Short mmCIF file of C-alpha atoms in Angstrom, two decimals:
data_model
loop_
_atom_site.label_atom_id
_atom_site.label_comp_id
_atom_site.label_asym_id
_atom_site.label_seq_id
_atom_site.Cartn_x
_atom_site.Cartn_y
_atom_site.Cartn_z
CA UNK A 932 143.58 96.46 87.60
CA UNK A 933 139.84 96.55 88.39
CA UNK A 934 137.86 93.86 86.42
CA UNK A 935 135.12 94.32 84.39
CA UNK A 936 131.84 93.13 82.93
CA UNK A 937 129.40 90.91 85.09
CA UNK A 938 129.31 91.36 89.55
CA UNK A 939 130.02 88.24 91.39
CA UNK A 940 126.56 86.88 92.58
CA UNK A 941 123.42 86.60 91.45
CA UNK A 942 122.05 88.37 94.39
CA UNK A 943 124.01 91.69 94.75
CA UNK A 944 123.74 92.10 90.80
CA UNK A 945 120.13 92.27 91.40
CA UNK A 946 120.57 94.65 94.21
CA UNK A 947 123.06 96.61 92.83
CA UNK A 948 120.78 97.08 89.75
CA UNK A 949 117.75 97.90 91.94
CA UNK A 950 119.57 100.61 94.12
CA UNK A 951 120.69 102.47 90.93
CA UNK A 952 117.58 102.04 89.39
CA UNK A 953 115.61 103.37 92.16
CA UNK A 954 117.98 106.62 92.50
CA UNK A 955 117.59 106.91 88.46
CA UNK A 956 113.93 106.68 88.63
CA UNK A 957 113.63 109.44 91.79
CA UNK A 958 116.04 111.35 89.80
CA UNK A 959 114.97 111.79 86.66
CA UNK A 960 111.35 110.06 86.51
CA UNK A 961 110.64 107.02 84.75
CA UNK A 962 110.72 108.54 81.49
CA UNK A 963 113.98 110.27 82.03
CA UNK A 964 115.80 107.28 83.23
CA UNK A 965 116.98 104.74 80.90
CA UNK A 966 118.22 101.30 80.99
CA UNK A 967 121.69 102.33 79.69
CA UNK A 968 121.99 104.31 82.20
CA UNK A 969 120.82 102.51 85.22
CA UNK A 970 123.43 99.22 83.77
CA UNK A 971 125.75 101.79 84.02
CA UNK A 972 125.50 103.18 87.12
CA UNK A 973 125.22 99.32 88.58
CA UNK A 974 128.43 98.83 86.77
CA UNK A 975 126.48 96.46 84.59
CA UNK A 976 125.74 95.43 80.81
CA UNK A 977 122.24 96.79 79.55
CA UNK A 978 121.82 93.27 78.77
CA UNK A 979 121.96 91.82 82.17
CA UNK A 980 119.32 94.44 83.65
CA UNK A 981 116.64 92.98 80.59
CA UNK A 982 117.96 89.38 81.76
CA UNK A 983 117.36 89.80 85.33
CA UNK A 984 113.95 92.10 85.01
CA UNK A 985 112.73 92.33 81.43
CA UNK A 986 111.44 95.68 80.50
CA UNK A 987 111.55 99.42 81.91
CA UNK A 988 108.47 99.08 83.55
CA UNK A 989 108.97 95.69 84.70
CA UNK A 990 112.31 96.94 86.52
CA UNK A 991 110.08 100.23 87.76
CA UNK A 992 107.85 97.76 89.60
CA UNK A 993 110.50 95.65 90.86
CA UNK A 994 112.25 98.47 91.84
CA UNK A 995 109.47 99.64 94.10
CA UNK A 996 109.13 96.47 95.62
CA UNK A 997 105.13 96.16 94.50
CA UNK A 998 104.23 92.69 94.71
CA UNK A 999 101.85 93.10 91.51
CA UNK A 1000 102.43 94.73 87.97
CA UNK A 1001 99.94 96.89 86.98
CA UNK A 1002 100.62 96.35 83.49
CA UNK A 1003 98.63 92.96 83.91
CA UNK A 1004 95.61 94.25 86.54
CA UNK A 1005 94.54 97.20 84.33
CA UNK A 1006 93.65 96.01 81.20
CA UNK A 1007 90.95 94.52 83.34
CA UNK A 1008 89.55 97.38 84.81
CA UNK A 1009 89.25 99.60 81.45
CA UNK A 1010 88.08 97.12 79.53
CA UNK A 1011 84.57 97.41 79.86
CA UNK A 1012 85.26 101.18 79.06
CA UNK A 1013 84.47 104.28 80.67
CA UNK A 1014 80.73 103.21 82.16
CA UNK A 1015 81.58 101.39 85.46
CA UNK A 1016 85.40 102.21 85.55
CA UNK A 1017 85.23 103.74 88.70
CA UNK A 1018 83.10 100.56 90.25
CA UNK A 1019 85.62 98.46 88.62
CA UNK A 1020 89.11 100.59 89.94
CA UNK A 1021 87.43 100.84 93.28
CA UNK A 1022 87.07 97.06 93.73
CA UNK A 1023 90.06 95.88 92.22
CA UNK A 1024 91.52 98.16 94.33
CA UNK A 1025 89.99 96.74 97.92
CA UNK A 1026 90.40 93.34 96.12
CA UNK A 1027 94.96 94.42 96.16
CA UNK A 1028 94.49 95.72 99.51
CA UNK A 1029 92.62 93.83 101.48
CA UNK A 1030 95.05 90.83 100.21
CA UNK A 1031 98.97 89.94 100.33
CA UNK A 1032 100.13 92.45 98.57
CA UNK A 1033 98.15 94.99 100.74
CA UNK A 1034 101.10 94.90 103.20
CA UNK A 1035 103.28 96.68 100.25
CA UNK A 1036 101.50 98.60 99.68
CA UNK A 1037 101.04 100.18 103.36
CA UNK A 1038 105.10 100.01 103.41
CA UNK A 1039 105.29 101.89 100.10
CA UNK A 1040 102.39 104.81 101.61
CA UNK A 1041 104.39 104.86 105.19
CA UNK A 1042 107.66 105.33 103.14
CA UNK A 1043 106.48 108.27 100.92
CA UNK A 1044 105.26 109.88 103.98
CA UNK A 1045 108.65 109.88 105.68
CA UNK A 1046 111.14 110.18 102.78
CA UNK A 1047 111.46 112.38 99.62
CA UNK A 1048 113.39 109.61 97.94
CA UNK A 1049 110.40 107.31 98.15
CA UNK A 1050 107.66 110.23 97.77
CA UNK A 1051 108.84 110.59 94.38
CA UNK A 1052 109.23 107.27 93.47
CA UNK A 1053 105.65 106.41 93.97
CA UNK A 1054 104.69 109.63 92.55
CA UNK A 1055 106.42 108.02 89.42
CA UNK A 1056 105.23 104.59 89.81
CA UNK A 1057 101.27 106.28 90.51
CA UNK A 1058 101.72 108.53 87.58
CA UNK A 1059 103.37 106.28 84.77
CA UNK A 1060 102.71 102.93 85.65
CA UNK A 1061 99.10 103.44 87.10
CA UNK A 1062 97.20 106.98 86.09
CA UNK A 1063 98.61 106.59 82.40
CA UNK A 1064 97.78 103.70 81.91
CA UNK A 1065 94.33 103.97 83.26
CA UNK A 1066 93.49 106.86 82.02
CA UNK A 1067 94.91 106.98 78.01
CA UNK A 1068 92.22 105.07 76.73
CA UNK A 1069 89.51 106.82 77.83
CA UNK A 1070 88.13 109.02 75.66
CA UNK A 1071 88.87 112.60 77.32
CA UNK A 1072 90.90 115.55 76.53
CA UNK A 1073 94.72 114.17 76.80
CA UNK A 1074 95.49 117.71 78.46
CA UNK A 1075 92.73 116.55 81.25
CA UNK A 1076 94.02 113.16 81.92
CA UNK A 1077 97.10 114.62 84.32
CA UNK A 1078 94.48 116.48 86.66
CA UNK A 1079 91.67 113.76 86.48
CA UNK A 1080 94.57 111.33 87.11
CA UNK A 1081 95.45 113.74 89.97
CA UNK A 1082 91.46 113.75 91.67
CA UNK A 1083 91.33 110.24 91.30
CA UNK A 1084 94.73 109.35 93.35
CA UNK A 1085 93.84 111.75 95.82
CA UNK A 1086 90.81 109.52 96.24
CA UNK A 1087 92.57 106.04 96.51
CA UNK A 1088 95.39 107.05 98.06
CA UNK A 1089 93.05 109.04 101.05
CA UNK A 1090 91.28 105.65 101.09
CA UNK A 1091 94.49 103.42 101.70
CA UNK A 1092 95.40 105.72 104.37
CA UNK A 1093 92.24 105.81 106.26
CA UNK A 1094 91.40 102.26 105.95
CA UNK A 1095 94.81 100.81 105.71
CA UNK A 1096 98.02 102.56 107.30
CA UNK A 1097 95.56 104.72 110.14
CA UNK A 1098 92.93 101.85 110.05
CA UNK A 1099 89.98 104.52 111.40
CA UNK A 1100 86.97 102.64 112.20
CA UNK A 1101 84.35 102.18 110.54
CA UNK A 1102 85.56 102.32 107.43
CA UNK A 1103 88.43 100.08 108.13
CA UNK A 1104 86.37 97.05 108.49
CA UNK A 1105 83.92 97.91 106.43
CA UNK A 1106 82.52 95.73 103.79
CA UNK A 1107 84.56 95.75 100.28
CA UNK A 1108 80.87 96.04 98.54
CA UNK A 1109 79.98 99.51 100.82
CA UNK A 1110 83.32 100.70 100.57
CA UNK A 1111 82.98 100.42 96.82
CA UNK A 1112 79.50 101.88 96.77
CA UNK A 1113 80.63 104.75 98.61
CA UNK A 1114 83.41 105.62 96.99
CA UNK A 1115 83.39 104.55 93.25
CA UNK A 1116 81.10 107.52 92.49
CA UNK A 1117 83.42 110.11 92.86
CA UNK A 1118 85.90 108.09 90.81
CA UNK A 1119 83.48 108.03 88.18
CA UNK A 1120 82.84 111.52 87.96
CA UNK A 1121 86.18 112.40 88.00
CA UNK A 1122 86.74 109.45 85.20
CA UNK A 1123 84.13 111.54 83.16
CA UNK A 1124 82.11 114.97 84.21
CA UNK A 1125 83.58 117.59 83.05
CA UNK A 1126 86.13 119.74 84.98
CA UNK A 1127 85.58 123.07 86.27
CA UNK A 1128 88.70 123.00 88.73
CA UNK A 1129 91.26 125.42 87.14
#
C-alpha cells in the first residue's frame, strides 16, 4: 500500500513542488493556479508548499528561478509616483542586470525564446508579478494598464536582449546613466501620454 502525506527529503519535496508548480502556473496562469492544487499535484499538503515557500507569489518567483522578488524592488520605484517612474524603472532595471542576478535573468530571456513552457511562464511572471504591480497604482484608466504594461515590456525586454543575451555594441557597454537617459523617456510616456494605439 502506497504511503502517504510528506516525500522523503527535503530536497525533492522542494523540487517536486517546483515542477508542479511551474506546469500549474504555464497552465493555467498565476491566477488560475492555486496552492491546493499545485500540493496536490506534488503529492503534497497545502501546508508544506506555505512552509517551504510562503505565499503564491513567493512560490511564482521561486518557481522561475529569479534570484530577486519583485514584490520587495517595486515599491521603490513607484513610490515617488508617476513623475520620474520611468527614470526610476529604467535604472533599477540596469542596476538587476548589470549585477548577479543579471545572469537569470539572460537564462530566463534565452529560455522563453526556445520553449513555450517557459514563454508563458515569464509572460506570467512579467504580467502579474511585475506590470501589475507597477502599474495599479498609477493613476490611469485600469482598462489601459494591460497595453501600457504591454509598450513598456516591449521596451525592457528589447533592452535586455540587445544589451544582455546579443550584447550589440555600443549599447552593451554603455554607461548605466546614458542607457537610462536614452531610454527612460519612452517609458515615461508610455507610463503617462495618452494612447492612441488601438
Amino acid at each position: 500500500m502506497a504511503r502517504t502525506g510528506r516525500r522523503p527529503g527535503r530536497q525533492d519535496t522542494r523540487d517536486a513542488i517546483l515542477s508542479a508548480a511551474r506546469s500549474a502556473f504555464a497552465e493555467k496562469g498565476f491566477d488560475g493556479a492555486s496552492i491546493r492544487q499545485i500540493a496536490g499535484a506534488a503529492g503534497v499538503d497545502p501546508a508544506l508548499v506555505h512552509h517551504y515557500f510562503g505565499t503564491k507569489d513567493q512560490l511564482f518567483v521561486a518557481a522561475m528561478e529569479f534570484p530577486l522578488d519583485p514584490a520587495k524592488i517595486l515599491p521603490q520605484i513607484a513610490a515617488g509616483g508617476v513623475d520620474g517612474m520611468g527614470e526610476r524603472l529604467v535604472r533599477m532595471f540596469l542596476t538587476i542586470w548589470d549585477g548577479p542576478a543579471g545572469a537569470a535573468g539572460v537564462a530566463l530571456v534565452r529560455s522563453a525564446v526556445r520553449s513555450d513552457l517557459a514563454a508563458r511562464l515569464l509572460r506570467e511572471f512579467l504580467t502579474t508579478q511585475v506590470l501589475r504591480r507597477a502599474l495599479d497604482h498609477l493613476d490611469v484608466d485600469p482598462s489601459e494598464v494591460p497595453t501600457r504594461g504591454n509598450l513598456i515590456a516591449t521596451q525592457m525586454i528589447g533592452l535586455a536582449m540587445i544589451r544582455y543575451v546579443i550584447k550589440l555594441e555600443p549599447l552593451a557597454s554603455a554607461d548605466p546613466e546614458a542607457v537610462v537617459a536614452a531610454v527612460a523617456p519612452n517609458i515615461q510616456r508610455y507610463l503617462e501620454q495618452p494612447l492612441k494605439l488601438f
